[in-house]
Structure formats: C-alpha cells, structure tokens
PDB file of C-alpha atoms in Angstrom:
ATOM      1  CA  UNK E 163      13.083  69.833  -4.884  1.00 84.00           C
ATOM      2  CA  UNK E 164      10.232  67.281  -4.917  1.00 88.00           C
ATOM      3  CA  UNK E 165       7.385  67.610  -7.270  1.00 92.00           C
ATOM      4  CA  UNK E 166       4.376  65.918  -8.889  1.00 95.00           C
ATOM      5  CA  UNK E 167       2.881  66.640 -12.015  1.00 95.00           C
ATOM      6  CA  UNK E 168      -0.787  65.337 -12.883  1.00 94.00           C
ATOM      7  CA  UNK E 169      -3.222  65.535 -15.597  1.00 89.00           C
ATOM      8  CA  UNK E 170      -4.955  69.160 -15.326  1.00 83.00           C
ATOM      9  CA  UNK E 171      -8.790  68.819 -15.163  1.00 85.00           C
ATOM     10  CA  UNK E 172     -11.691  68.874 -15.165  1.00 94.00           C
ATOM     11  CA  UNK E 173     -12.235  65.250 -16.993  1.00 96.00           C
ATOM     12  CA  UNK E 174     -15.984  64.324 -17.720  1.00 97.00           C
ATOM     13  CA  UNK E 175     -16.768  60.568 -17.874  1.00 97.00           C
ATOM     14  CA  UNK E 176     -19.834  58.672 -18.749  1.00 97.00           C
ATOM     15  CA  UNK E 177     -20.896  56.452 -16.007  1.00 97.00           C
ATOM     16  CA  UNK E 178     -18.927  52.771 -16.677  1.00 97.00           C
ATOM     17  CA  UNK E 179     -16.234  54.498 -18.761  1.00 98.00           C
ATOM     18  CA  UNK E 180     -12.728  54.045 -18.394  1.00 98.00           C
ATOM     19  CA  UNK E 181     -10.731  56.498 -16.519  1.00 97.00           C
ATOM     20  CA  UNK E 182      -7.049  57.462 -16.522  1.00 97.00           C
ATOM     21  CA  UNK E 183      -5.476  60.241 -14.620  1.00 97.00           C
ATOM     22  CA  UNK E 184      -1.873  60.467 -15.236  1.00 97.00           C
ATOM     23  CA  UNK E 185       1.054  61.367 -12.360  1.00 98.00           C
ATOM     24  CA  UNK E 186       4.474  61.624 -12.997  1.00 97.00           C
ATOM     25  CA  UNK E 187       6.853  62.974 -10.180  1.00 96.00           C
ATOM     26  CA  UNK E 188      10.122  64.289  -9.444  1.00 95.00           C
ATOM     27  CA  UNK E 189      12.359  63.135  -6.348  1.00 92.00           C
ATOM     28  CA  UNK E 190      15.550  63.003  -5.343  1.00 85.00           C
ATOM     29  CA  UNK E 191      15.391  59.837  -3.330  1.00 82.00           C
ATOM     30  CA  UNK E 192      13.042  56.892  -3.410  1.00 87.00           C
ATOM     31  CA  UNK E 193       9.700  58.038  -2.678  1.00 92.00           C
ATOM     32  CA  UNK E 194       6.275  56.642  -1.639  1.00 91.00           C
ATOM     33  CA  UNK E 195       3.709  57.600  -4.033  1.00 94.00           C
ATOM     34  CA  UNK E 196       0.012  57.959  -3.575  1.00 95.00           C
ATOM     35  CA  UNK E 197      -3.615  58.744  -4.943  1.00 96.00           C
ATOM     36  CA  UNK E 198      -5.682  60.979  -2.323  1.00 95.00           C
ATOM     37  CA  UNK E 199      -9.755  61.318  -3.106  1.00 95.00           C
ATOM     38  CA  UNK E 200     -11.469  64.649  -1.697  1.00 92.00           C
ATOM     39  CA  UNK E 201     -14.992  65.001  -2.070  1.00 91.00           C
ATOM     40  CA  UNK E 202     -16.587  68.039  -1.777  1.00 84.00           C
ATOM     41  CA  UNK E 203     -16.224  69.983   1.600  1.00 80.00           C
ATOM     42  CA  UNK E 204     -14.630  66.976   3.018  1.00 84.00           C
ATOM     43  CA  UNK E 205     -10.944  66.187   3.715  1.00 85.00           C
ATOM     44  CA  UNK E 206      -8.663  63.840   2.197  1.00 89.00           C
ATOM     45  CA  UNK E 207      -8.966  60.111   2.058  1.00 91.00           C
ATOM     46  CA  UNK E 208      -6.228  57.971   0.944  1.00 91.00           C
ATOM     47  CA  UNK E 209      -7.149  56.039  -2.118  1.00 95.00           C
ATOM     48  CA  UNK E 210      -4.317  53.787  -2.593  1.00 95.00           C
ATOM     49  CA  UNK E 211      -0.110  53.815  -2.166  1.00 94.00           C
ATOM     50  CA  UNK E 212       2.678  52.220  -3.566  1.00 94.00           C
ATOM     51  CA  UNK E 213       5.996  51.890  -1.528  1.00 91.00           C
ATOM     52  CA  UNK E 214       8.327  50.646  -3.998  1.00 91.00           C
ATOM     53  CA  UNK E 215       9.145  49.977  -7.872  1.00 93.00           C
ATOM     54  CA  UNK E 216       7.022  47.741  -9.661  1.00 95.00           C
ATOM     55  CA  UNK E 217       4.340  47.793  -6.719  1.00 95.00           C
ATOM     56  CA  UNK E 218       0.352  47.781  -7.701  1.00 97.00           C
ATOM     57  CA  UNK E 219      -1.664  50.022  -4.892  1.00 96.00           C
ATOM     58  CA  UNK E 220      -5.643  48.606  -5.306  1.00 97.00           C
ATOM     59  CA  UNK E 221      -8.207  49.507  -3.986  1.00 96.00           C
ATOM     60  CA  UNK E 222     -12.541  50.086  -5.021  1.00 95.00           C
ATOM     61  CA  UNK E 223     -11.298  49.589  -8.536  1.00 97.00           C
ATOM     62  CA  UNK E 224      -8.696  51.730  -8.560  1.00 98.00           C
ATOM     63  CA  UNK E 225      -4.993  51.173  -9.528  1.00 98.00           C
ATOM     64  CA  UNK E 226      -1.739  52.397  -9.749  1.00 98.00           C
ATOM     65  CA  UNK E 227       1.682  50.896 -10.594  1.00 98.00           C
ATOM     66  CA  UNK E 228       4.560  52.651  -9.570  1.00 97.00           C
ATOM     67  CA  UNK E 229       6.946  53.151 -12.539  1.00 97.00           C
ATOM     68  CA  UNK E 230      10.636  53.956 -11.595  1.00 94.00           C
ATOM     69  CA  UNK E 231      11.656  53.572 -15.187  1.00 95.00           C
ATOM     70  CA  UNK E 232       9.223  56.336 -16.466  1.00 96.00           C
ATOM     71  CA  UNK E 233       8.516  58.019 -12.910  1.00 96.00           C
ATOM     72  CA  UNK E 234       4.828  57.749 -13.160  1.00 97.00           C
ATOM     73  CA  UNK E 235       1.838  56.449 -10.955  1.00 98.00           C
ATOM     74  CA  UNK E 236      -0.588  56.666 -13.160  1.00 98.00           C
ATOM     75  CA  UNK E 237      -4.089  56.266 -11.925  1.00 98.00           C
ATOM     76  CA  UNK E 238      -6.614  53.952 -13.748  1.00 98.00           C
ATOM     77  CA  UNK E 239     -10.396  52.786 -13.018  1.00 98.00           C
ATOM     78  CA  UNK E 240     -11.875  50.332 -15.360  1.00 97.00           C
ATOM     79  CA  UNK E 241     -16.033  51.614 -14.783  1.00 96.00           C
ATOM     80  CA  UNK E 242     -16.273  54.421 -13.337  1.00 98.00           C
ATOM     81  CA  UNK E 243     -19.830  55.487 -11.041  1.00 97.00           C
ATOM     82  CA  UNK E 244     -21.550  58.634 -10.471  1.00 96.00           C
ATOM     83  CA  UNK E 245     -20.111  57.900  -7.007  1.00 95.00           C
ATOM     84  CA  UNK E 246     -16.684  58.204  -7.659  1.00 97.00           C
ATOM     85  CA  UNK E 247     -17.238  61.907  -8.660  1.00 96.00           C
ATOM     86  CA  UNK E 248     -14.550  64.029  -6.375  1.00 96.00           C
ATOM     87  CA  UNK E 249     -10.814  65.374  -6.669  1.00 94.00           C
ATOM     88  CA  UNK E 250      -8.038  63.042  -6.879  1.00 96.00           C
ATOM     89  CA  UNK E 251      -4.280  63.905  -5.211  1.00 95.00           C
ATOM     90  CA  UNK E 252      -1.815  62.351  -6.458  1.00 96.00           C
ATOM     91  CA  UNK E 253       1.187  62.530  -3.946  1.00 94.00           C
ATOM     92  CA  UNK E 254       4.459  61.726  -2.574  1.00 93.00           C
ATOM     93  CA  UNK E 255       6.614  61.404   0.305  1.00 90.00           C
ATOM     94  CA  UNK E 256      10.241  61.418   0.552  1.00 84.00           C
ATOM     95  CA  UNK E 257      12.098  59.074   2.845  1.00 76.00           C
ATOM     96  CA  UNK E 258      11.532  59.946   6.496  1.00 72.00           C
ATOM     97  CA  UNK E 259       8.756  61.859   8.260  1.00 75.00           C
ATOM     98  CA  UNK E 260       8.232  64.682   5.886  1.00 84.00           C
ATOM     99  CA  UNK E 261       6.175  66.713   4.268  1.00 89.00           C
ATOM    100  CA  UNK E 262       3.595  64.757   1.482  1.00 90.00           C
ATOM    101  CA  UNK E 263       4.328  66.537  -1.386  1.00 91.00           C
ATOM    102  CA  UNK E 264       0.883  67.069  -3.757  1.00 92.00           C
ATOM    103  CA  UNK E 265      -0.145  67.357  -7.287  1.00 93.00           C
ATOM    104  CA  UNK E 266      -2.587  70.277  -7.795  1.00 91.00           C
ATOM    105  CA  UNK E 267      -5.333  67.850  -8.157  1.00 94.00           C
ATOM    106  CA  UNK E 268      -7.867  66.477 -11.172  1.00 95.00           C
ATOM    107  CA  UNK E 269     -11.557  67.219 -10.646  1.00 95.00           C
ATOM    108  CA  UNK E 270     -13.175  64.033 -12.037  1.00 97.00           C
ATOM    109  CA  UNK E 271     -17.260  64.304 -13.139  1.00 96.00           C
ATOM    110  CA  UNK E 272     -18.432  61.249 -13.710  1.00 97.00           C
ATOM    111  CA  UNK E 273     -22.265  61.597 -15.285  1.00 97.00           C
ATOM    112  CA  UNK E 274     -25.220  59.337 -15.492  1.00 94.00           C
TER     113      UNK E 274
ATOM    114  CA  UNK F 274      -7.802  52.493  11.136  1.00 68.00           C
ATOM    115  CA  UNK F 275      -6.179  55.425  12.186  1.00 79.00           C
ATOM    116  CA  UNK F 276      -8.746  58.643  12.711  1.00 87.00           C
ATOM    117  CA  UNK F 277      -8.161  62.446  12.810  1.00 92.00           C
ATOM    118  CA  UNK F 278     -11.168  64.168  14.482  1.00 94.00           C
ATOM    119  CA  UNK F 279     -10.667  67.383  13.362  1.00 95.00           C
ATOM    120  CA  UNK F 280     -13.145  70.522  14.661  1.00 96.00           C
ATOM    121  CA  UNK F 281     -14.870  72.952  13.781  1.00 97.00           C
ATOM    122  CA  UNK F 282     -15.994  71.600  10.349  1.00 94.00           C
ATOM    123  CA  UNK F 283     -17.148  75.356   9.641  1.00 96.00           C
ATOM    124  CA  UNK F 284     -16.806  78.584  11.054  1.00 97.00           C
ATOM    125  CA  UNK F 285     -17.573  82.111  10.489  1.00 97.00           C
ATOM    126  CA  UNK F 286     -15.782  84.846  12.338  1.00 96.00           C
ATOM    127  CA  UNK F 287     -16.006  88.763  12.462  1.00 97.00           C
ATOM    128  CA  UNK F 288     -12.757  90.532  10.964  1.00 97.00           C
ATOM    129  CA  UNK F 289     -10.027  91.073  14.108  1.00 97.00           C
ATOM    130  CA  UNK F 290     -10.911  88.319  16.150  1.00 97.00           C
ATOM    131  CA  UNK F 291      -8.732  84.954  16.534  1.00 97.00           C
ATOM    132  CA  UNK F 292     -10.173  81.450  15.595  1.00 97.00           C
ATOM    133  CA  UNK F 293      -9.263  78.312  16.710  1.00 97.00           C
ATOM    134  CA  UNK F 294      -8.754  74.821  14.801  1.00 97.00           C
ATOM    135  CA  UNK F 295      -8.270  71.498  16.762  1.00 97.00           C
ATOM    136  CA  UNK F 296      -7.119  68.083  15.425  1.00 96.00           C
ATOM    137  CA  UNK F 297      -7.325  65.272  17.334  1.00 95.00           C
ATOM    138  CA  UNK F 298      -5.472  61.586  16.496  1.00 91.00           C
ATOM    139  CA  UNK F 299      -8.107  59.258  18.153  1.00 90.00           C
ATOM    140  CA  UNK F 300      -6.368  55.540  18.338  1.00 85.00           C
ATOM    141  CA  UNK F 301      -2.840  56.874  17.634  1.00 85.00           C
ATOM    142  CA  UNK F 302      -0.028  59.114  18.805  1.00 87.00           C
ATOM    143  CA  UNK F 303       0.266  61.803  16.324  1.00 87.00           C
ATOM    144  CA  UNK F 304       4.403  62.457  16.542  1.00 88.00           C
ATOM    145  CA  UNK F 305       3.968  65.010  13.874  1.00 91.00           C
ATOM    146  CA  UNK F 306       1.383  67.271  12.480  1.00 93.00           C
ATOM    147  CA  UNK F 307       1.294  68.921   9.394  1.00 94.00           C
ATOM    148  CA  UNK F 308      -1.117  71.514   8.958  1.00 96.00           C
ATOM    149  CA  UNK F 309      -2.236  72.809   5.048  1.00 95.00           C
ATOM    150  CA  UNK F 310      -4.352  75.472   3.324  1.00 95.00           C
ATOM    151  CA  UNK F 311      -6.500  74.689   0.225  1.00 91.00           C
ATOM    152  CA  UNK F 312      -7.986  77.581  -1.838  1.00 86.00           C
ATOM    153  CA  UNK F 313     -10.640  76.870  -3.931  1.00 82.00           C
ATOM    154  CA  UNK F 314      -9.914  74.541  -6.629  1.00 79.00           C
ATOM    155  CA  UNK F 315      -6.638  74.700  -5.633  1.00 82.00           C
ATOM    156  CA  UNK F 316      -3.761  71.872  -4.148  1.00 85.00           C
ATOM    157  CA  UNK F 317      -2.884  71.774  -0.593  1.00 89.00           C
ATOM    158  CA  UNK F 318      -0.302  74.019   0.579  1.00 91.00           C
ATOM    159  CA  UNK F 319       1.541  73.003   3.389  1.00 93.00           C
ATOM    160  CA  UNK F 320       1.986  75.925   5.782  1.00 96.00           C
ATOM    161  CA  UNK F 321       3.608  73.965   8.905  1.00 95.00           C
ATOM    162  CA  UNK F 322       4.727  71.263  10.607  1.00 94.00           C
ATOM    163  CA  UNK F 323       4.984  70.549  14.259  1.00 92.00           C
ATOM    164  CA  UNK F 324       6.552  67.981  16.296  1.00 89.00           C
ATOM    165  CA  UNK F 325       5.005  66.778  19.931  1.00 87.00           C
ATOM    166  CA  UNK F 326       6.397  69.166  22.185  1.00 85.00           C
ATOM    167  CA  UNK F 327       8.318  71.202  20.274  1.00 86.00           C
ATOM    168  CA  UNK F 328       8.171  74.903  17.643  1.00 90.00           C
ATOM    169  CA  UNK F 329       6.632  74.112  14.635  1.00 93.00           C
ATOM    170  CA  UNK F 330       8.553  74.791  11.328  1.00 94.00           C
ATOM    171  CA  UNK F 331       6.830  77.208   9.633  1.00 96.00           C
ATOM    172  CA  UNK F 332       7.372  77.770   5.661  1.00 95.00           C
ATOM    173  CA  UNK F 333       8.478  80.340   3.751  1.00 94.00           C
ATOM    174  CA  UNK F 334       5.991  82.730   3.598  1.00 94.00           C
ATOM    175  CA  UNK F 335       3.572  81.557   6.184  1.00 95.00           C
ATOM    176  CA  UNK F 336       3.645  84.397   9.535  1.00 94.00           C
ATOM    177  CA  UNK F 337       3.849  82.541  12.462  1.00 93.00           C
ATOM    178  CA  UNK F 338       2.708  85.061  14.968  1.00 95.00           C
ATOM    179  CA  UNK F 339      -0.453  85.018  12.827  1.00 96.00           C
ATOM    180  CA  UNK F 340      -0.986  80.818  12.463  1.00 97.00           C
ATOM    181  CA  UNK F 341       0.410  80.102  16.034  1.00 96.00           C
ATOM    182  CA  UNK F 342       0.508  76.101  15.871  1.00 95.00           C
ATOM    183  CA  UNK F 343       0.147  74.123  19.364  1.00 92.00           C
ATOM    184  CA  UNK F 344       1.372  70.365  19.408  1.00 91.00           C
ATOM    185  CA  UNK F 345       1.458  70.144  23.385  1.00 82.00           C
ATOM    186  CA  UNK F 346       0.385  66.638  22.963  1.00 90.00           C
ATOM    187  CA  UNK F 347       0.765  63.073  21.479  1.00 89.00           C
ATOM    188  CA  UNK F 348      -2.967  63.322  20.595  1.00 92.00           C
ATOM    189  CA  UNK F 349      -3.344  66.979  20.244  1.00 93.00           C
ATOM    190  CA  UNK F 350      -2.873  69.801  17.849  1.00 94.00           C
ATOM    191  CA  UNK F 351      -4.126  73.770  17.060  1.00 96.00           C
ATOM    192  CA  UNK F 352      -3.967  75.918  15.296  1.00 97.00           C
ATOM    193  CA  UNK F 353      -4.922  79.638  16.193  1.00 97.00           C
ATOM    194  CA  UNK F 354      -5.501  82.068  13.227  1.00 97.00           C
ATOM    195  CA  UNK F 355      -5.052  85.361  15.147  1.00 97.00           C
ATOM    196  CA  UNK F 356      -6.479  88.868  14.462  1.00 96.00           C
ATOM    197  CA  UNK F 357      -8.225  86.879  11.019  1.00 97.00           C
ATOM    198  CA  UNK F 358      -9.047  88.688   8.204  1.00 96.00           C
ATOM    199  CA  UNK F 359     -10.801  87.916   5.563  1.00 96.00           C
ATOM    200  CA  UNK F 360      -7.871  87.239   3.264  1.00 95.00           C
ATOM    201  CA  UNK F 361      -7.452  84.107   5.775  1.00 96.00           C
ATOM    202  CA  UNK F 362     -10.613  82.567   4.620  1.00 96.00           C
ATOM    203  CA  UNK F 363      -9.641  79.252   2.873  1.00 95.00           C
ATOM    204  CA  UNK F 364     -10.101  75.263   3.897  1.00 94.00           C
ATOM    205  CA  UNK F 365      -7.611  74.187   6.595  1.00 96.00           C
ATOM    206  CA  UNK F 366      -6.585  70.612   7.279  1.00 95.00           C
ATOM    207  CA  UNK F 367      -4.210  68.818   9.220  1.00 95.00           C
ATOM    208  CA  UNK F 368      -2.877  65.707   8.535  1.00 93.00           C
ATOM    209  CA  UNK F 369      -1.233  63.235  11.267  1.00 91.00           C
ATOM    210  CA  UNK F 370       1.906  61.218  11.365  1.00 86.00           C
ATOM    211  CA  UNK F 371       2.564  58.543  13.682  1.00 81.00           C
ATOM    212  CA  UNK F 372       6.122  58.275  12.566  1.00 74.00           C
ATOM    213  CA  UNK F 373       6.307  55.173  10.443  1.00 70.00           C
ATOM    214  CA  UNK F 374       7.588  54.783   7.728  1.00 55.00           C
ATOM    215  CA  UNK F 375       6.142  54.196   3.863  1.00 52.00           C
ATOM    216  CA  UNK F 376       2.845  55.093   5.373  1.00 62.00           C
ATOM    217  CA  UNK F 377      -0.094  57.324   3.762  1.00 66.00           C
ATOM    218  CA  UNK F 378      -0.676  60.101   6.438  1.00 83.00           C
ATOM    219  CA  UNK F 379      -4.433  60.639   8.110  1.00 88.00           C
ATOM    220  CA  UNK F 380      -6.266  63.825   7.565  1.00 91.00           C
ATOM    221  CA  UNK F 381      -9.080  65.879   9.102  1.00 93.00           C
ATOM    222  CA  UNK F 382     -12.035  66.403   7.456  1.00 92.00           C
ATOM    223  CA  UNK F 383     -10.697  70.230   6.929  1.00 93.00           C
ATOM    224  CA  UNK F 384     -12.327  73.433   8.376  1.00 95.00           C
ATOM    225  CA  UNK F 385     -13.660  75.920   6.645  1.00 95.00           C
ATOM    226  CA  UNK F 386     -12.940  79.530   7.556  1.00 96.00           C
ATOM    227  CA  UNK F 387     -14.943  82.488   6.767  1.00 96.00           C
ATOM    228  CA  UNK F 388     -14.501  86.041   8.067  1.00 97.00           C
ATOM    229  CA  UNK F 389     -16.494  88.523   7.608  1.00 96.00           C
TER     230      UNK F 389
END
C-alpha cells in the first residue's frame, strides 16, 4: 500500500538557520503530496501541497518540489523563527476521496 | 477558507461512561469525514471514515460498537467513544472532505480525551 517516509526527529535549529526535512513516499498511482504543521495541542494546518510532478507548493517560506523521478517532497525553509517551532506531516493522498496517508511526523525546535 | 469547528477541545471523563466528539464543516458540505487518533508523539492513525448518510468504514482493528461514528449530515459529524476507558485517552481529530479533487483536507483543532 501507500506510504511516506520522513526524516525522524527531533531536529534543533538556531533561529535564521536553514532547515530541511526530507519526505519520500510510496504510491501506486499519482498522488497529491503535502506538508501538515501541528503545534502543540492544536490540530493540523496545511502548510503547503503539490498536485503534480515538477510542482513547487510555497507558502511563509516554506517549499516543496514534488519529485516523481526520486519520489520525494522534500521540505525546505531558508530562516527559520522561534515561531515556526511545531510538528510537520508530511502526507499524501491517492487519487479519489481517500484516506491522507501520513508520515509519523518531525518535531522541529527552533531556538533563540 | 474552508473551517472545521470541532468541540470539545478537552475533556475529562470518569471510566464507563460514553463521550461525545462533534465536528462541524462551517462554509462547506463535508461529503466525507475521516476521523484519526494521535498518541503522544505519535502520527495520526486513521480509525474511520464516513460518508453523509451512510455506515462509516471502520479499519482494521478499530471496534465500532465502541467509536460509533454519526455523519447524519452535510455539515455534521460524531463521534461517540462508548463505555471509555482509560486506554481510550489519546487526541482525536477529524478531518473534512468536500469531495474535490487534488485538495488538502480541513481538520479540527483535535480533542483531547482523558478518563479517569
């Protein structure tokens, strides 16, 4: 079946550091893939989604490029903030109406 | 944009007694619901999902008679954790669908369940 495989945390950044948080998946089809953000106690939030190969989701600094070749969506911040502390999903979805399938998350601490 | 109200944000319940979870679409017709369990530090497991009006599709390993899932309407979906015990504490949150396609799904802000 379906599956996503990202970077296991926790990963501790200086404030203005560069982050990476690597994704790769597993599909049969031709999935959507996306970054979630949870902060703590709080649900999910979608960070950013790509629909197709080649496509860039943006969005408060954050990228991904979806990479059919290499089936990755990496995830990539050029200055981090204190602010962006929280746990990022990185996620899929099958064609259809189904089920988003979820990485077991990275816990990202960014520090002052 | 699209908005899941999702209530209570917390709750603490005594050990036999059922709790229940609401998730509400607010500008949208939820078609389908899916409804997860986090444990700490831990992914999102999907435990159901329920289309308007009809059984939801439990998976394997989740007891239905003991997560009974309501999706009576367009705009509304429960879920009842019957006779809880503590075991069942975790973080639950649904996540709406309003049936398109390529599109990142809404969530609830989660619940969390104690019992004590």
């Amino acid at each position: 079946g379906d599956s996503v495989t990202q970077m296991e945390g926790p990963v501790t950044l200086s404030e203005e550091a560069f982050l990476t948080i690597n994704c790769t998946y597993t599909a049969t089809g031709y999935p959507s893939l996306f970054w979630y953000v949870q902060y703590p106690g709080e649900g999910l939030q979608l960070l950013l989604k790509a629909t197709k190969a080649d496509d860039k989701g943006s969005n408060k600094g954050f990228e991904a490029t979806y990479r059919k070749e290499t089936t990755s969506f990496h995830l990539e911040k050029g200055s981090v903030q204190v602010s962006d502390s929280a746990v990022y999903f990185c996620a899929l979805r099958d064609t259809g109406n189904t089920p988003l399938v979820f990485g077991k998350g990275t816990r990202l601490s960014v520090i002052a | 944009g699209a908005v899941v109200s999702q209530h209570p944000s917390r709750v603490i319940c005594k050990s036999g007694t059922s709790v229940k979870i609401e998730c509400r679409s607010l500008d949208f017709q939820a078609t389908t619901m899916f409804w997860y369990r986090q444990f700490p530090k831990q992914s999102l497991m999907l435990m159901a999902t329920s289309n308007e009006g009809s059984k939801a599709t439990y998976e394997q390993g989740v007891e239905k008679d003991k997560f009974l899932i309501n999706h009576a309407s367009l705009t509304l979906s429960t879920l009842t954790v019957t006779s809880a015990h503590p075991e069942d504490s975790s973080f639950y949150i649904c996540s709406a669908s309003n049936g398109a396609t390529n599109y990142g799904y809404t969530f609830g802000s989660g619940t969390r369940l104690t019992v004590v």
